[in-house]
PDB file of C-alpha atoms in Angstrom:
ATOM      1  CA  UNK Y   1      59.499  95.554 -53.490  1.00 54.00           C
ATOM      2  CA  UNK Y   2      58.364  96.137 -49.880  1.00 63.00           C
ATOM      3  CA  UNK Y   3      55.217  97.214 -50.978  1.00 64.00           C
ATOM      4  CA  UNK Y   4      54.535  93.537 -52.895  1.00 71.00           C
ATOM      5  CA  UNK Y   5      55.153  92.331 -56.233  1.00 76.00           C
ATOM      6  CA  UNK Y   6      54.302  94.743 -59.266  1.00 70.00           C
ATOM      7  CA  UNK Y   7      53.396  93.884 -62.897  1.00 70.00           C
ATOM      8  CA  UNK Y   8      55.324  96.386 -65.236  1.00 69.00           C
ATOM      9  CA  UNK Y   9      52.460  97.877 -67.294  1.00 66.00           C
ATOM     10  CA  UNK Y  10      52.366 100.668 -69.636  1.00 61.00           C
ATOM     11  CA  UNK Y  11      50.258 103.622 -68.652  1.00 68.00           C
ATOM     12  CA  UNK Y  12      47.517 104.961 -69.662  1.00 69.00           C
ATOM     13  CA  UNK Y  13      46.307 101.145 -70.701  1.00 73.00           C
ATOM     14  CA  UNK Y  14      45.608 100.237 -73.864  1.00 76.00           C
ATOM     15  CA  UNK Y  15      42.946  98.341 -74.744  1.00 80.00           C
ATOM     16  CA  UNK Y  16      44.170  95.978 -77.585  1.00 79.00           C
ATOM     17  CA  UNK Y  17      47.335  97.269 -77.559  1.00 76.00           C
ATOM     18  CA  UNK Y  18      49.315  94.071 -77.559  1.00 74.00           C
ATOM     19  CA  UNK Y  19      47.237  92.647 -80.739  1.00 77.00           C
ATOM     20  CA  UNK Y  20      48.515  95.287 -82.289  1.00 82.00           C
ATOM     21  CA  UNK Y  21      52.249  95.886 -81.711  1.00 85.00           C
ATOM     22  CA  UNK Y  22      54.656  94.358 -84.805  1.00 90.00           C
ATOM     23  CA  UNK Y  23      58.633  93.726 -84.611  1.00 91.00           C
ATOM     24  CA  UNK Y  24      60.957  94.607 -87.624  1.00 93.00           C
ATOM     25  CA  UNK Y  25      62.443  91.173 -88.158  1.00 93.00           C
ATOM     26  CA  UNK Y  26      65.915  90.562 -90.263  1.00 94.00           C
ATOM     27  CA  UNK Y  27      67.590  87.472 -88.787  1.00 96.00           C
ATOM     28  CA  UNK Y  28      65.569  83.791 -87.499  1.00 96.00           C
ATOM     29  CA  UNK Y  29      66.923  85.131 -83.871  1.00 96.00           C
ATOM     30  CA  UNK Y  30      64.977  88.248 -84.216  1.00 97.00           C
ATOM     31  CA  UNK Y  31      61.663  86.441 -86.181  1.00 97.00           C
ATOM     32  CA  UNK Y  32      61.538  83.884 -83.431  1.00 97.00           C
ATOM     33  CA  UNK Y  33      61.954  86.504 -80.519  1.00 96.00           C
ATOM     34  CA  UNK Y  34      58.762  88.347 -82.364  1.00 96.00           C
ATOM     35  CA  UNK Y  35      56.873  85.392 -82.866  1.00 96.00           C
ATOM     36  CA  UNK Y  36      57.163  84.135 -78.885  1.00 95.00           C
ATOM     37  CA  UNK Y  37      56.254  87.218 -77.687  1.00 93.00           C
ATOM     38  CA  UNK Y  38      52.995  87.525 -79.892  1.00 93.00           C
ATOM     39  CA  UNK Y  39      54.433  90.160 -81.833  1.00 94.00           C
ATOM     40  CA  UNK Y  40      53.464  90.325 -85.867  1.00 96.00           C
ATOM     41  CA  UNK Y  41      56.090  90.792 -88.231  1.00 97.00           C
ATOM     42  CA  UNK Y  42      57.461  93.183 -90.308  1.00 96.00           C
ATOM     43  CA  UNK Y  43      60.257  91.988 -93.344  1.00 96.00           C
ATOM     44  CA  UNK Y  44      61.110  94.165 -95.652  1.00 94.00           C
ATOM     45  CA  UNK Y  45      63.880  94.348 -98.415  1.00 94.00           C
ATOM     46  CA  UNK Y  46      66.920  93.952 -95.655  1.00 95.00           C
ATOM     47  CA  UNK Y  47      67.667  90.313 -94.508  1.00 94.00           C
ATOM     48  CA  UNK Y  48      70.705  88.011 -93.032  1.00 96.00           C
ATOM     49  CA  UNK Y  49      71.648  85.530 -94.736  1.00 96.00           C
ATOM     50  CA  UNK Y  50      72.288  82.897 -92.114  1.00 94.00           C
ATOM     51  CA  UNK Y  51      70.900  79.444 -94.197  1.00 93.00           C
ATOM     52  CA  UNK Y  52      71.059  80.505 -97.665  1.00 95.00           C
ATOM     53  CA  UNK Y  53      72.514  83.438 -99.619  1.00 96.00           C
ATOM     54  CA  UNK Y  54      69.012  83.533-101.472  1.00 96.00           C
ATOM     55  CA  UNK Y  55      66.874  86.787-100.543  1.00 96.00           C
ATOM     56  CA  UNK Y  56      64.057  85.314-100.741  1.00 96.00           C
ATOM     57  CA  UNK Y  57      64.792  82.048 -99.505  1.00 96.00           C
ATOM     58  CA  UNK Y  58      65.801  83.466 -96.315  1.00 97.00           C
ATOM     59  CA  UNK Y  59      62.426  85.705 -96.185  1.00 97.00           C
ATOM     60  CA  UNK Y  60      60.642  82.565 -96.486  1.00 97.00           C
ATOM     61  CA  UNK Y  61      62.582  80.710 -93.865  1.00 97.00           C
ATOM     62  CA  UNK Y  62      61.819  83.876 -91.693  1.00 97.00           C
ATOM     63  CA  UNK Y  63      58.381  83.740 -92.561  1.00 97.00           C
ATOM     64  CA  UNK Y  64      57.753  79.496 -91.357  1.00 97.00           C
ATOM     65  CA  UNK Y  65      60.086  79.986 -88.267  1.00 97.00           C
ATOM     66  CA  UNK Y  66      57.366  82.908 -87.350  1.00 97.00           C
ATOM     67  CA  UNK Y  67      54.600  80.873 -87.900  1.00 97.00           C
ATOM     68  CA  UNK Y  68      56.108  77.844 -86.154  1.00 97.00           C
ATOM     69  CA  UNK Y  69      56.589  79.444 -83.316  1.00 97.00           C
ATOM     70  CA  UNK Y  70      53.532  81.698 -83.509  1.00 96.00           C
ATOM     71  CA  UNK Y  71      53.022  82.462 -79.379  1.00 94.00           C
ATOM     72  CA  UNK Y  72      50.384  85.566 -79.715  1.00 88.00           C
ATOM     73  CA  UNK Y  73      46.931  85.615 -79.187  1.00 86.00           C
ATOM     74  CA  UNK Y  74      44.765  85.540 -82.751  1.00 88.00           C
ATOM     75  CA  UNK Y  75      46.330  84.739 -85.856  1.00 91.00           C
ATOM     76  CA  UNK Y  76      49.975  85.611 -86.490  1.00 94.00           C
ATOM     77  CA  UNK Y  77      49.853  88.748 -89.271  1.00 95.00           C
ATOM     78  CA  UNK Y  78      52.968  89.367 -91.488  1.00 97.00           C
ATOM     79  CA  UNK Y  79      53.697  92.476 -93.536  1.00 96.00           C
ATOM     80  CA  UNK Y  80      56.588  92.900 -96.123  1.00 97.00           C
ATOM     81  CA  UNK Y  81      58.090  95.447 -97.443  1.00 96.00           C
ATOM     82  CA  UNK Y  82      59.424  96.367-100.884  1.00 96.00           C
ATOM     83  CA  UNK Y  83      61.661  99.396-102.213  1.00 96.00           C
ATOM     84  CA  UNK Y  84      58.868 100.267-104.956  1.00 95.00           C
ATOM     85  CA  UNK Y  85      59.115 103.213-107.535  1.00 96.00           C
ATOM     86  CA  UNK Y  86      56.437 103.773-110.000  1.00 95.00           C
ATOM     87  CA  UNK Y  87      56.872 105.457-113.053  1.00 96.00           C
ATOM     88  CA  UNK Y  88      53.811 105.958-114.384  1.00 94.00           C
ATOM     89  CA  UNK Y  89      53.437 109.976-112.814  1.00 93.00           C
ATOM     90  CA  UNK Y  90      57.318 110.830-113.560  1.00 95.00           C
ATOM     91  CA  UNK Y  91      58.882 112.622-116.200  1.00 95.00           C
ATOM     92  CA  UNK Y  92      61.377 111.131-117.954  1.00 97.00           C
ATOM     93  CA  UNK Y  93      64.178 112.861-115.479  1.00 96.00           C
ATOM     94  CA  UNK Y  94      62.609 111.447-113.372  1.00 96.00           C
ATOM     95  CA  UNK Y  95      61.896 107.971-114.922  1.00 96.00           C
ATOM     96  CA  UNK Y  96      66.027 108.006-115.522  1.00 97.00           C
ATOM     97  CA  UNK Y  97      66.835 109.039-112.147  1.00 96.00           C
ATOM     98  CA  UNK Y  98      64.490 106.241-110.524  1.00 97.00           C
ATOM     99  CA  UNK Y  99      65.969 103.547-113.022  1.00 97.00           C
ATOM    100  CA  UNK Y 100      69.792 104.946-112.170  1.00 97.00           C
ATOM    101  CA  UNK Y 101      68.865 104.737-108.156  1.00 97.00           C
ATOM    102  CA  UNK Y 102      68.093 100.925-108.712  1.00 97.00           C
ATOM    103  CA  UNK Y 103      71.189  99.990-110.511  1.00 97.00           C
ATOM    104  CA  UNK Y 104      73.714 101.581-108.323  1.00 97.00           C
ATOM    105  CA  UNK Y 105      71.982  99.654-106.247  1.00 96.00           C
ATOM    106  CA  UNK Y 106      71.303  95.813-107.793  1.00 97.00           C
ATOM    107  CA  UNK Y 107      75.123  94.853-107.218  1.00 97.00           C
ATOM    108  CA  UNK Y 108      74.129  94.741-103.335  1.00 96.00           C
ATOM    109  CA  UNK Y 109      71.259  92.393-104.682  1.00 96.00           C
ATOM    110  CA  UNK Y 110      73.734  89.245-105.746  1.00 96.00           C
ATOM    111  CA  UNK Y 111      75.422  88.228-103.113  1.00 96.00           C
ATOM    112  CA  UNK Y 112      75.229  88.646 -99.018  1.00 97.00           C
ATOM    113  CA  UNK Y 113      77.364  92.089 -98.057  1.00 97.00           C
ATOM    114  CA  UNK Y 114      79.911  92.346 -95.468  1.00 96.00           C
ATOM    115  CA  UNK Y 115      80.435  91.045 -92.255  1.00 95.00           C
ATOM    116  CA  UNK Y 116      77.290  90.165 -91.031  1.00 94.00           C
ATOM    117  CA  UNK Y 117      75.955  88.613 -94.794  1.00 96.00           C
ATOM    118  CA  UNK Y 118      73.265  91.379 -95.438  1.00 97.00           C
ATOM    119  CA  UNK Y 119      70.628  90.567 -98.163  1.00 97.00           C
ATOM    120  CA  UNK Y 120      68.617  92.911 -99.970  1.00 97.00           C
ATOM    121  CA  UNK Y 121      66.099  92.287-102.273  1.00 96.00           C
ATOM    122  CA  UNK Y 122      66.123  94.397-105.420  1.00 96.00           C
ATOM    123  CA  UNK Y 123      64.279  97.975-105.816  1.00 97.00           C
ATOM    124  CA  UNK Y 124      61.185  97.595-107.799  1.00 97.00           C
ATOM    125  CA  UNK Y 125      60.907 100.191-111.123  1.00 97.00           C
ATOM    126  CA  UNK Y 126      58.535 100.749-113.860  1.00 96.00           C
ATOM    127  CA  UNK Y 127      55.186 101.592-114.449  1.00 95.00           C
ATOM    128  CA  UNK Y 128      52.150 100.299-112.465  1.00 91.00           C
ATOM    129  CA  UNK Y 129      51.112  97.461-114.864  1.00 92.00           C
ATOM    130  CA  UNK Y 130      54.467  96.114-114.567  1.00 95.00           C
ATOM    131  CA  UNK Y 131      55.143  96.526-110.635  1.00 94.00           C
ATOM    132  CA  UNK Y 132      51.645  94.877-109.618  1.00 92.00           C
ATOM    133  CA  UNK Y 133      52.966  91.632-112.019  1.00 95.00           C
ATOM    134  CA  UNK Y 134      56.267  91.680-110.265  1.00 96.00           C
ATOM    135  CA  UNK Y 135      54.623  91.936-107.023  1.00 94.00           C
ATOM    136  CA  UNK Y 136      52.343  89.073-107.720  1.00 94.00           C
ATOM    137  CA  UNK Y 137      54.990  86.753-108.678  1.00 96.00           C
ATOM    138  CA  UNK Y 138      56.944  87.840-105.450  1.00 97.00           C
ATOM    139  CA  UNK Y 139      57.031  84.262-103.530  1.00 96.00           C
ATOM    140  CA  UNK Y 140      56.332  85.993-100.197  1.00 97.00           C
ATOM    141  CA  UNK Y 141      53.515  88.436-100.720  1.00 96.00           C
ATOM    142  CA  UNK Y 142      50.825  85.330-100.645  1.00 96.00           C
ATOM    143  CA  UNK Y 143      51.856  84.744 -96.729  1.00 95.00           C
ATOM    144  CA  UNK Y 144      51.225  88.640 -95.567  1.00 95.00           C
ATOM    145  CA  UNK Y 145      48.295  90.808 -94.463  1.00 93.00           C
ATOM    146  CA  UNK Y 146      49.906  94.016 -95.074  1.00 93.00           C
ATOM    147  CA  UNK Y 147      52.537  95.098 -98.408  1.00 93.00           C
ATOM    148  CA  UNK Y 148      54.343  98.080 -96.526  1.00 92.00           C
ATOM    149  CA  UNK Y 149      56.047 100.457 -99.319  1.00 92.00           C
ATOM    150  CA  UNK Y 150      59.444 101.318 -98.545  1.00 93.00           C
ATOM    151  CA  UNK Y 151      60.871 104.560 -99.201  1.00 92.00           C
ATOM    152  CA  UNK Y 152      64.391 105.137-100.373  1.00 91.00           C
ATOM    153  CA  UNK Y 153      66.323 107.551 -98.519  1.00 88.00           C
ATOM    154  CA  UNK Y 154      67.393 111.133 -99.565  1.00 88.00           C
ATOM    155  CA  UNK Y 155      64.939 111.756-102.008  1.00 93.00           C
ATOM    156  CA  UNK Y 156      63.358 115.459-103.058  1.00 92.00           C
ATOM    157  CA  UNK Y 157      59.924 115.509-101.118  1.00 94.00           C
ATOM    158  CA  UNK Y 158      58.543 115.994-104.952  1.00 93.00           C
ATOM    159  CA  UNK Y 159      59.796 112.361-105.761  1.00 94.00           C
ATOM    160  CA  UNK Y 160      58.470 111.034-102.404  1.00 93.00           C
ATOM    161  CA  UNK Y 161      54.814 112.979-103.310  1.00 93.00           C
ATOM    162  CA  UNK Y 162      55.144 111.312-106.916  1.00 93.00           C
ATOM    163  CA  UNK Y 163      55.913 107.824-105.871  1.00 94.00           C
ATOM    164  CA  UNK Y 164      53.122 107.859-103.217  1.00 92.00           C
ATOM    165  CA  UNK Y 165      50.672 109.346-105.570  1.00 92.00           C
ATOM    166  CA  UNK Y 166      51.466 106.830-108.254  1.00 91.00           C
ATOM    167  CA  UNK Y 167      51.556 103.508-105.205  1.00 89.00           C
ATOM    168  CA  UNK Y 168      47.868 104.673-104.523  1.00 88.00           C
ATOM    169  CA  UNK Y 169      46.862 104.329-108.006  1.00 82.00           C
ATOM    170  CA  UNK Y 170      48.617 100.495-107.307  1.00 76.00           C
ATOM    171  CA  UNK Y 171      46.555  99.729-104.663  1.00 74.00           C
ATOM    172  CA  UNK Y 172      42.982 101.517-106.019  1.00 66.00           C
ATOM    173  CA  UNK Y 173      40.075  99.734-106.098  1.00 62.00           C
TER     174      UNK Y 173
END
């Protein structure tokens, strides 16, 4: 401008803030934008399948293309997400509603959908013994920082309380 050249910056500063900022990541475009800007990374259960019609394949494709081209300051930090539903708290309504949620929802899990090849990885159900030995054979867990629940949509806020009281139980020392 006529006044000289300007730095955009985001006011107030931040101290740290940049070390701290994370990108949603679903397609090796997207990882490798996050990654070269020294943004961490967020997968969760949505993916494109652009190399492989394997969820998890293409999760850990995402995951060594983010590493490879790893541009931030520090070490690169991944989180991942998972649809999880614990059982252990519910009644069985609510056991049989959790159980019919996931398999309306595992045909989506086969194959890529539509257009653009969406992946999803399938909804995690059962009780808490069970979850933590699916979650520990999940291939991708062992490369992240962070395991980020994810939430289904348009659930009562007494299923979202149950879920979230029976995840902490997960995660207790």
């Amino acid at each position: 401008s006529a006044a000289g050249s300007h730095r955009p910056r985001l006011r107030p500063y931040a101290p740290g803030l940049r070390q701290r900022l994370w990108y949603g990541a679903g397609s090796l475009r997207s990882v490798r934008w996050a990654a070269e800007n020294g943004l961490h990374l967020l997968v969760g259960n949505i993916n494109t399948a652009e190399e492989a019609d394997d969820f998890l394949a293409v999760q850990a494709r995402h995951v060594a293309t983010f590493r490879a081209h790893w541009r931030g300051t520090g070490a690169p930090r991944i989180a991942v997400g998972r649809v999880i539903l614990p059982t252990d708290g519910a009644d069985a309504a609510t056991r049989e509603h959790y159980r019919a949620f996931a398999a309306g929802r595992h045909a989506r899990t086969l194959a890529p959908q539509g257009e653009r090849r969406t992946l999803f990885a399938p909804d995690l159900v059962g009780p808490a013994a069970e979850l933590v030995e699916r979650l520990r054979a999940d291939p991708i867990l062992p490369f992240a920082d962070t395991l980020r629940v994810e939430l289904p949509y348009n659930f009562a806020a007494d299923d979202y309380r149950q879920i979230l009281a029976d995840v902490a139980t997960l995660v207790a020392p």
